[in-house]
PDB file of C-alpha atoms in Angstrom:
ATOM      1  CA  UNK W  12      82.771 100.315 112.712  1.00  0.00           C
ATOM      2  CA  UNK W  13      85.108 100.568 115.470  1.00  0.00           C
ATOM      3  CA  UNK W  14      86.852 102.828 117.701  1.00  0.00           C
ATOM      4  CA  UNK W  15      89.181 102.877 120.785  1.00  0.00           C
ATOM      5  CA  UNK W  16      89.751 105.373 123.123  1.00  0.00           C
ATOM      6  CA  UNK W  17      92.696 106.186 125.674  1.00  0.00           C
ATOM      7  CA  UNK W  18      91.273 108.340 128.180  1.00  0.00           C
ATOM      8  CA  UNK W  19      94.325 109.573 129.996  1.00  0.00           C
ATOM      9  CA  UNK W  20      96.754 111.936 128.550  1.00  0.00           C
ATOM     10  CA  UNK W  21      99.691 111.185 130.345  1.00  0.00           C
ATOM     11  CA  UNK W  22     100.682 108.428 132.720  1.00  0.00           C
ATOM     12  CA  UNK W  23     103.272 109.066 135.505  1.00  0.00           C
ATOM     13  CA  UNK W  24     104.575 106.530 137.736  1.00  0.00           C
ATOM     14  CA  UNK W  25     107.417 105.830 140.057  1.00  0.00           C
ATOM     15  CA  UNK W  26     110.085 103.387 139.155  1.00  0.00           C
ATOM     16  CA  UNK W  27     109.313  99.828 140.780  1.00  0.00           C
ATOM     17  CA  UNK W  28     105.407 100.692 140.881  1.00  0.00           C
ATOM     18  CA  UNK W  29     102.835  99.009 139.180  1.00  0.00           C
ATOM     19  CA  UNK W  30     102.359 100.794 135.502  1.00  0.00           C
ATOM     20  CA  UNK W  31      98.637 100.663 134.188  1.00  0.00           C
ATOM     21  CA  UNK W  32      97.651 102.214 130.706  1.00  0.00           C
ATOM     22  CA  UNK W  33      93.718 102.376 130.231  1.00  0.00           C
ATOM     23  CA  UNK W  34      92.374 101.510 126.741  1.00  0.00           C
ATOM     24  CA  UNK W  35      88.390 101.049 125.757  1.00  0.00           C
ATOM     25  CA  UNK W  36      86.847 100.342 122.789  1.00  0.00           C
ATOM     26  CA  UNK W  37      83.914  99.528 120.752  1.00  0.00           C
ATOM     27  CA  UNK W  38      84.029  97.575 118.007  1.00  0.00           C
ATOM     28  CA  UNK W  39      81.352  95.698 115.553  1.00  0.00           C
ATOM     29  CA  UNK W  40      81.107  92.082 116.971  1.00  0.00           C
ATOM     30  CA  UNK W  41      84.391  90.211 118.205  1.00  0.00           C
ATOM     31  CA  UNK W  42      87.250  92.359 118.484  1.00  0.00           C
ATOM     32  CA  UNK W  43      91.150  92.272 117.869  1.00  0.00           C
ATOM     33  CA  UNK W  44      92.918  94.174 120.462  1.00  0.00           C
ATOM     34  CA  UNK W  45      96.689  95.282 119.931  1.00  0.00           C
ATOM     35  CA  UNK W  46      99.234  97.328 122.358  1.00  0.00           C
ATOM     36  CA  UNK W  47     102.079  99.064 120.145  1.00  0.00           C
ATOM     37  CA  UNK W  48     105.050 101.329 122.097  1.00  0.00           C
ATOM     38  CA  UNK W  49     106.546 104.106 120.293  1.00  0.00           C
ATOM     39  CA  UNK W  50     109.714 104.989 121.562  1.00  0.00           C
ATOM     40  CA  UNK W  51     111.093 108.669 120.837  1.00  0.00           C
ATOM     41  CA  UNK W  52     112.317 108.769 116.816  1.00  0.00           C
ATOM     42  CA  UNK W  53     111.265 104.956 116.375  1.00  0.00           C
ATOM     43  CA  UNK W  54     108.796 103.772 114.754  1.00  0.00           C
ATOM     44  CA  UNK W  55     106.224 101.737 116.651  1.00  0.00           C
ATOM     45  CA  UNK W  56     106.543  98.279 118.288  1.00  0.00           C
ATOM     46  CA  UNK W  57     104.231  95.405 118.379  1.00  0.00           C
ATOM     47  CA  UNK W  58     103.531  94.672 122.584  1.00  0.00           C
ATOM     48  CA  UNK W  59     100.863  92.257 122.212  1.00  0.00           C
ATOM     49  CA  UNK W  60      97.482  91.091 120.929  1.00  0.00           C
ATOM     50  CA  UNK W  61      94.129  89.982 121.990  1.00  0.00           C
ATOM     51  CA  UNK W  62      92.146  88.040 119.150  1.00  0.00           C
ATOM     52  CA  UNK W  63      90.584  84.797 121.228  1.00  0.00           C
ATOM     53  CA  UNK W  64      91.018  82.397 123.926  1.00  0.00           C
ATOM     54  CA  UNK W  65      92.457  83.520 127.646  1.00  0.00           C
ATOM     55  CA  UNK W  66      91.531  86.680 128.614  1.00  0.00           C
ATOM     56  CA  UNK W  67      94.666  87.860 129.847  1.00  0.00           C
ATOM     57  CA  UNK W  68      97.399  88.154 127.484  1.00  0.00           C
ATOM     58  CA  UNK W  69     101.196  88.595 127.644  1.00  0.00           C
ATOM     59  CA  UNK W  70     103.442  90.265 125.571  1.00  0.00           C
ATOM     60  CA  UNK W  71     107.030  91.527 125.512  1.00  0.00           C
ATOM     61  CA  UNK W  72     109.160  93.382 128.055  1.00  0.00           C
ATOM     62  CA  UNK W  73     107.175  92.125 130.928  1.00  0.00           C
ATOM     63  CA  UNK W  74     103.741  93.574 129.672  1.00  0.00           C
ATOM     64  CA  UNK W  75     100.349  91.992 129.910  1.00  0.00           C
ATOM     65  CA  UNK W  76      96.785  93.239 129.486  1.00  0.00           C
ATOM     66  CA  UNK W  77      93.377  91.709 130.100  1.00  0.00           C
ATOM     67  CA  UNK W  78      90.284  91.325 127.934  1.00  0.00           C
ATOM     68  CA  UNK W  79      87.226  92.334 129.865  1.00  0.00           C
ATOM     69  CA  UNK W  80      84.536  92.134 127.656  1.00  0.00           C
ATOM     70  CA  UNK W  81      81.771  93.528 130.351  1.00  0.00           C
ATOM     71  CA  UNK W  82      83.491  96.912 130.280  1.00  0.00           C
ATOM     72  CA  UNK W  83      84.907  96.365 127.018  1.00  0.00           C
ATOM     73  CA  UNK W  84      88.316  97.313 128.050  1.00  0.00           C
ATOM     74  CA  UNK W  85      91.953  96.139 127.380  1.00  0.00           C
ATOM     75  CA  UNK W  86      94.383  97.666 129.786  1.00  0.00           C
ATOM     76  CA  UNK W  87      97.925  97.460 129.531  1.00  0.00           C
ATOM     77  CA  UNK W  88      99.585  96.419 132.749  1.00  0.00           C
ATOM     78  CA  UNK W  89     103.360  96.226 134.023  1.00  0.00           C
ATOM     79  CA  UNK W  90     104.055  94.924 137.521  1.00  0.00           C
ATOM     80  CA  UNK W  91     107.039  96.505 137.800  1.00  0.00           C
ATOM     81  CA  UNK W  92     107.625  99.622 135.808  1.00  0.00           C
ATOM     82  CA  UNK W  93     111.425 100.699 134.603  1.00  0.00           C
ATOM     83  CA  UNK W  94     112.877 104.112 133.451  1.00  0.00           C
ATOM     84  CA  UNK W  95     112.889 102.839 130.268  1.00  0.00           C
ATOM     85  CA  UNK W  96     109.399 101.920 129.904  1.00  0.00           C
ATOM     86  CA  UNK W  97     108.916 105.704 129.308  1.00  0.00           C
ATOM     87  CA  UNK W  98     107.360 105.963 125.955  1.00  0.00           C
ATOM     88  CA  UNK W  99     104.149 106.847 123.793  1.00  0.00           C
ATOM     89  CA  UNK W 100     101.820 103.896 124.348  1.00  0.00           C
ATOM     90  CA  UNK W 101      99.071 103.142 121.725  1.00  0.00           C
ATOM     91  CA  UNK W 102      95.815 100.469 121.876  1.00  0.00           C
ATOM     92  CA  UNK W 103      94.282  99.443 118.514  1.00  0.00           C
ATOM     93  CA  UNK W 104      91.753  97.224 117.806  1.00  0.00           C
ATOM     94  CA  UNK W 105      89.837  95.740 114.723  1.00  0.00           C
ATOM     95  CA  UNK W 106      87.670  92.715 113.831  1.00  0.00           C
ATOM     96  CA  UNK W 107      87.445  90.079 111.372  1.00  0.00           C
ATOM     97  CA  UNK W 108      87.436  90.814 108.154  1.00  0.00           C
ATOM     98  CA  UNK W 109      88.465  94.361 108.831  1.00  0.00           C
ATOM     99  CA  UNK W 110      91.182  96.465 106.799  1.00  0.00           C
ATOM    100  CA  UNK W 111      91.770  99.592 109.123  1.00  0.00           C
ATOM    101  CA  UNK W 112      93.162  99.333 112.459  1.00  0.00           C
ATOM    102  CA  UNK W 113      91.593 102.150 114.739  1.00  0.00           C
ATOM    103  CA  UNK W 114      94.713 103.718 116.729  1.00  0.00           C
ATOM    104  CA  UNK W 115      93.986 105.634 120.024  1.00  0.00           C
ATOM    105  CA  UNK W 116      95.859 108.858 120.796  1.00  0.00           C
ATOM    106  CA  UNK W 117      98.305 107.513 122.632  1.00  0.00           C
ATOM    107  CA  UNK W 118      99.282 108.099 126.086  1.00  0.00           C
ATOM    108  CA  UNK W 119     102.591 109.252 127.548  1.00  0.00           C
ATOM    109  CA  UNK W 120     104.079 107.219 130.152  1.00  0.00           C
ATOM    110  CA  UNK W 121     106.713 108.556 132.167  1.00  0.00           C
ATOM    111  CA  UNK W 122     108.510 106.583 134.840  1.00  0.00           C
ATOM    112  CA  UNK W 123     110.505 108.639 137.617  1.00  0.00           C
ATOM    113  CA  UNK W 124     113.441 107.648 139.141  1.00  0.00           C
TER     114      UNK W 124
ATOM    115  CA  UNK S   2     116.077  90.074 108.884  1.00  0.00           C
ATOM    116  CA  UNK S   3     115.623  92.829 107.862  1.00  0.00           C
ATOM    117  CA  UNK S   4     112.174  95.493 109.262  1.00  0.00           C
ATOM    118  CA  UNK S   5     110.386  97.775 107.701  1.00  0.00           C
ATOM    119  CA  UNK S   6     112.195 100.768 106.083  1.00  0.00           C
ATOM    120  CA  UNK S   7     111.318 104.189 104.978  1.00  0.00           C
ATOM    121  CA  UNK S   8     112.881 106.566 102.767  1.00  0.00           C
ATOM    122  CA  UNK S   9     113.233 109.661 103.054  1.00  0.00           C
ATOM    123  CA  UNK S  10     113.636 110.192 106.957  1.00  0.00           C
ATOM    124  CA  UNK S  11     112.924 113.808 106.366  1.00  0.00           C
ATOM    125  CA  UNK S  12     111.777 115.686 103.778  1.00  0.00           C
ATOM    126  CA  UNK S  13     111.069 119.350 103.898  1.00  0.00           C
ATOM    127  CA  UNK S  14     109.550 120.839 100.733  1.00  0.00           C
ATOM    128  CA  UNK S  15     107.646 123.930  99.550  1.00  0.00           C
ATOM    129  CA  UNK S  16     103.680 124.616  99.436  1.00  0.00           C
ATOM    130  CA  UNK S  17     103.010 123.795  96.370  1.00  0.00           C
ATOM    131  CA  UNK S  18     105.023 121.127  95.638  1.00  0.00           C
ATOM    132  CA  UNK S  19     105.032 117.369  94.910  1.00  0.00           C
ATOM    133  CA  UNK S  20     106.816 114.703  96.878  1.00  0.00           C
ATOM    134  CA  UNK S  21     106.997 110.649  97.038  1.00  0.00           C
ATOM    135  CA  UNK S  22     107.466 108.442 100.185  1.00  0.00           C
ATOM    136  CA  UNK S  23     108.913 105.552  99.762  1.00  0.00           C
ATOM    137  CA  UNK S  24     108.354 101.973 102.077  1.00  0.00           C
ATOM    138  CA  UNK S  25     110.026  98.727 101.561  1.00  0.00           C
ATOM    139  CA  UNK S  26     107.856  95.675 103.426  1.00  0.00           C
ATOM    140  CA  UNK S  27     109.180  93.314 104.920  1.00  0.00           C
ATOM    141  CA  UNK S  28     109.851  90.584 102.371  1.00  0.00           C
ATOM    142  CA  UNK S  29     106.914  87.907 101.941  1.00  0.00           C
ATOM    143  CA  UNK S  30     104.301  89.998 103.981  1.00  0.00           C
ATOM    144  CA  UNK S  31     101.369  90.696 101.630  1.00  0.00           C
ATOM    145  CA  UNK S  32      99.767  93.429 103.574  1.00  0.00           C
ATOM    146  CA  UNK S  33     100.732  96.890 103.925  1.00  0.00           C
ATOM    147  CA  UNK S  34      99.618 100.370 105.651  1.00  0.00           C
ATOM    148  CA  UNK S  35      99.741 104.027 105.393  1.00  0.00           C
ATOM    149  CA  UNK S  36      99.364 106.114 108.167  1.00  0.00           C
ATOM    150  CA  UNK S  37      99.501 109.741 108.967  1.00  0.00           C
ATOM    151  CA  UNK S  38     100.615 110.526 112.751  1.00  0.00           C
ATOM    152  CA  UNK S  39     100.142 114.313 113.325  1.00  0.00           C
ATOM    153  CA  UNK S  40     101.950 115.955 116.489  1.00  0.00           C
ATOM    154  CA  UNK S  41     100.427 114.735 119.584  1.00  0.00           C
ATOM    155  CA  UNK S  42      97.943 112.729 117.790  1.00  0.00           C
ATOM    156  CA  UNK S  43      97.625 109.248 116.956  1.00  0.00           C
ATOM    157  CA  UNK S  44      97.717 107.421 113.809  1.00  0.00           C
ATOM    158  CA  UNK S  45      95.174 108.509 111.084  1.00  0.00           C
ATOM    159  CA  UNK S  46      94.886 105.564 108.726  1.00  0.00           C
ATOM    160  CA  UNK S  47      95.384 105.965 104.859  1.00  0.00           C
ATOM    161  CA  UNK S  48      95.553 103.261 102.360  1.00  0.00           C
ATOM    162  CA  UNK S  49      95.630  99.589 102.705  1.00  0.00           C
ATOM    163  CA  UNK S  50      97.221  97.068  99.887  1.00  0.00           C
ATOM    164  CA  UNK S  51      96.619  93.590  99.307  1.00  0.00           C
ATOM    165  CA  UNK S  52      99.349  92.613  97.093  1.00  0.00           C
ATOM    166  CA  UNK S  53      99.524  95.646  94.608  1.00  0.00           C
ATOM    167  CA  UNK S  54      95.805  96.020  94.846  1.00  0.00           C
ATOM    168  CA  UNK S  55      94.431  98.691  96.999  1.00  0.00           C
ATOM    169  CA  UNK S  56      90.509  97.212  98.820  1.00  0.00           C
ATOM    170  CA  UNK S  57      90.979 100.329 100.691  1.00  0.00           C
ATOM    171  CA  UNK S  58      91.869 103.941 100.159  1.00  0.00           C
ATOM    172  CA  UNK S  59      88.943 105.410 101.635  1.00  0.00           C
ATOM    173  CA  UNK S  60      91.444 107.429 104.344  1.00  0.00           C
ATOM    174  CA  UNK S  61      93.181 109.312 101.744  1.00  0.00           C
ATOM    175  CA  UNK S  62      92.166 112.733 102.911  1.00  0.00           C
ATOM    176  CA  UNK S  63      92.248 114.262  99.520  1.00  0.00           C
ATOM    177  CA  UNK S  64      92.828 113.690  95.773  1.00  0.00           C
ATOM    178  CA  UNK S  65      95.867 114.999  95.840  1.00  0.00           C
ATOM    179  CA  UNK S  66      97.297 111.924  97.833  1.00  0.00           C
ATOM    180  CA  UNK S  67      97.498 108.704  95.583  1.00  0.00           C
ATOM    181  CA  UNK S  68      99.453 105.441  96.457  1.00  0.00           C
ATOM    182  CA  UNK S  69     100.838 102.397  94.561  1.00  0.00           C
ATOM    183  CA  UNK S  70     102.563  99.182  94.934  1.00  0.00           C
ATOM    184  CA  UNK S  71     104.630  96.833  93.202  1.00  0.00           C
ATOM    185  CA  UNK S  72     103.573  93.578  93.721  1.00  0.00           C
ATOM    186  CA  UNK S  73     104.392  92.441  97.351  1.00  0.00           C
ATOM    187  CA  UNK S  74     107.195  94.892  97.080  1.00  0.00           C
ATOM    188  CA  UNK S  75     107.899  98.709  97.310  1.00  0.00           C
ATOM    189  CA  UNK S  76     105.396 101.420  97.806  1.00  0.00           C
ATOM    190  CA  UNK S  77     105.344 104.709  96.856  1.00  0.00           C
ATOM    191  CA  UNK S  78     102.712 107.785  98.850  1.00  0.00           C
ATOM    192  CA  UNK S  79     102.796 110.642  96.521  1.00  0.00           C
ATOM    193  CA  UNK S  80     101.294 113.860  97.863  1.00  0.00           C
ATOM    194  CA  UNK S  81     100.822 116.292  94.892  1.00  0.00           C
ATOM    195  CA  UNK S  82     100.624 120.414  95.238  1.00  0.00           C
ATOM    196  CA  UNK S  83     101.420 119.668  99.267  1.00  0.00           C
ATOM    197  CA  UNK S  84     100.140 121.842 101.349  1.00  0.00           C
ATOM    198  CA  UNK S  85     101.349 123.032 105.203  1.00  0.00           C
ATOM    199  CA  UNK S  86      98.516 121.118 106.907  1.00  0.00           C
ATOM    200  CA  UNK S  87     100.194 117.972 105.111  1.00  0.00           C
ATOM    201  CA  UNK S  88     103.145 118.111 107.200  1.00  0.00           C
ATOM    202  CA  UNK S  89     102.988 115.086 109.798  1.00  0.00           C
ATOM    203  CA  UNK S  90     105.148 111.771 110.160  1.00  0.00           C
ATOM    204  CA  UNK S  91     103.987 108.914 107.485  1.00  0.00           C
ATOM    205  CA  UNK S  92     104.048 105.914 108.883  1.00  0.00           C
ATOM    206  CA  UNK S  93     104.139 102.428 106.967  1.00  0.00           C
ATOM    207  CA  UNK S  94     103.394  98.971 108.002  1.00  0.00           C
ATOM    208  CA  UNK S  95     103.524  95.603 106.657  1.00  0.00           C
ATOM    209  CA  UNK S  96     101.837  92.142 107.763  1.00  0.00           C
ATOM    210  CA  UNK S  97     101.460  88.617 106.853  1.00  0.00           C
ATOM    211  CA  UNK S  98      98.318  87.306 105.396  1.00  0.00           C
ATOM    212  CA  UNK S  99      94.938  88.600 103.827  1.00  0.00           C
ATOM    213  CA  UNK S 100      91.677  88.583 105.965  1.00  0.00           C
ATOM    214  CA  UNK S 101      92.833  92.618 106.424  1.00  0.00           C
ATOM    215  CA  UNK S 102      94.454  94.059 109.976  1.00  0.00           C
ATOM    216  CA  UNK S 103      92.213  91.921 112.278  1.00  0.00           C
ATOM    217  CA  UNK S 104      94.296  89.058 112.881  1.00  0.00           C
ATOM    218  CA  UNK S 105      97.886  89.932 112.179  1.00  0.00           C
ATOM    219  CA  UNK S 106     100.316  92.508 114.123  1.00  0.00           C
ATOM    220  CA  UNK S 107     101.372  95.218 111.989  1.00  0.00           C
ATOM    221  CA  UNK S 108     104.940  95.696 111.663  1.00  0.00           C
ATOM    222  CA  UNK S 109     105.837  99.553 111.645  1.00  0.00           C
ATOM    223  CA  UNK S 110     108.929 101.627 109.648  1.00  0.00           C
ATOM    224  CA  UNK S 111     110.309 104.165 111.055  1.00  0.00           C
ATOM    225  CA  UNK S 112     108.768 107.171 109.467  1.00  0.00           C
ATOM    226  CA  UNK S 113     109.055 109.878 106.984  1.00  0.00           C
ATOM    227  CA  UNK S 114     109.108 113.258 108.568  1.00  0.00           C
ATOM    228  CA  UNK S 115     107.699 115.994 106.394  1.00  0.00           C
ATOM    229  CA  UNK S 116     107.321 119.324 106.552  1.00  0.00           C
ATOM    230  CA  UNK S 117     105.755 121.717 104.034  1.00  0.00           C
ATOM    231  CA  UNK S 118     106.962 125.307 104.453  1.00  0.00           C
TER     232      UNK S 118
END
C-alpha cells in the first residue's frame, strides 16, 4: 500500500525567495518518489524522480528535492522562485512492482511580484 | 515528437447518457493511465494497461465505467448512463516499460473536461 500526503494547501512566496513544497509519504518497502507541475489548462508535467542512489535529486526548471528517509519526506525545493513558477504542484510515489501511482492533493503555489 | 493527446477537450452531456474518451499514447510506450482529477482534488487513479491488457482496473469506481485498448495504441474510457457526480477532468498517461508506475515517469495529456448536466 502506499500513500502521500501534501500537508499545506497553498504555498505563497515572494519572487526571488526560496520556494519549498512539503510532501510525505508512506509506502510498502523502497519507494519511487515523483514531483509533477500542473500549469492552469495543461496537463501535468514530469519535475523529477527519486527511485535510488543520491538523496537529493534535480529536476527541471531549477527544481530539486531531497530523499529523507528518517522522516520519510520528499520536499520540493527552488532556490530562487519566479512568477511563473505559480502552479498546482503534485508529489507521487510508488514502489517496485507497483501499478498505481498515489497522487497527493496538490498544493497551490503562488509567487508575488 | 509528438505528447500525449486527448480527445474530446470538453464534453458536456446529459444525466443519463453515454460518452467515450479518447487517448492516443505516445508511440512505443507500453504503459498507460486513467485518472479522474475532481475540482480541487488530486488525481484519483482508474485503470492501468499493459499493452491492451488491463492487470489493473480495480479504481474504476463503478460498473458503469469500462476501458479498452488497442494494442500499444488508442484507448477508449466509456462512462455509460453518466451521472452529475461523474463530471471531473480525465486525465491519461503513458510510459515506457512494464514493471508498472514504479520506475518510469508518467507522461500526462491534457485532459478531457466533462460535465454531466
Amino acid at each position: 500500500a502506499q500513500s502521500v500526503a501534501q500537508p499545506e494547501d497553498q504555498v505563497n512566496v515572494a519572487e526571488g525567495n526560496p520556494l519549498t513544497v512539503k510532501c510525505t509519504y508512506s509506502v510498502s518497502g523502497n519507494p519511487y518518489l515523483f514531483w509533477y507541475v500542473q500549469y492552469p489548462n495543461r496537463g501535468l508535467q514530469f519535475l523529477l524522480k527519486y527511485i535510488t542512489g543520491d538523496n537529493l535529486v534535480k529536476g527541471s526548471y531549477g527544481f530539486e528535492a531531497e530523499f529523507n528517509k528518517s522522516q520519510t519526506s520528499f520536499h520540493l525545493k527552488k532556490p530562487s522562485a519566479l512568477v511563473s513558477d505559480s502552479a498546482l504542484y503534485f508529489c507521487a510515489g510508488s514502489y517496485y512492482g507497483n501499478n498505481r501511482l498515489a497522487f497527493g492533493k496538490g498544493n497551490q503555489v503562488v509567487v508575488i511580484p | 515528437g509528438a505528447g500525449v493527446s486527448q480527445s474530446p477537450s470538453n464534453k458536456v452531456t446529459e444525466k443519463g447518457k453515454d460518452v467515450e474518451l479518447r487517448c492516443d499514447p505516445i508511440s512505443g510506450h507500453t504503459a498507460l493511465y486513467w485518472y479522474r482529477q475532481r475540482l480541487g482534488q488530486g488525481l484519483e487513479f482508474l485503470i492501468y494497461f499493459q499493452g491492451n491488457s488491463a492487470p489493473d482496473k480495480s479504481g474504476l469506481p463503478s460498473d458503469r465505467f469500462s476501458a479498452e485498448r488497442t494494442g500499444e495504441s488508442v484507448s477508449t474510457l466509456t462512462i455509460q448512463r453518466t451521472q452529475q457526480e461523474d463530471s471531473a477532468v480525465y486525465l491519461c498517461a503513458s510510459s515506457l516499460g512494464q514493471g508498472g508506475a514504479g520506475i518510469y515517469e508518467q507522461y500526462f495529456g491534457p485532459g478531457t473536461r466533462l460535465t454531466v448536466t
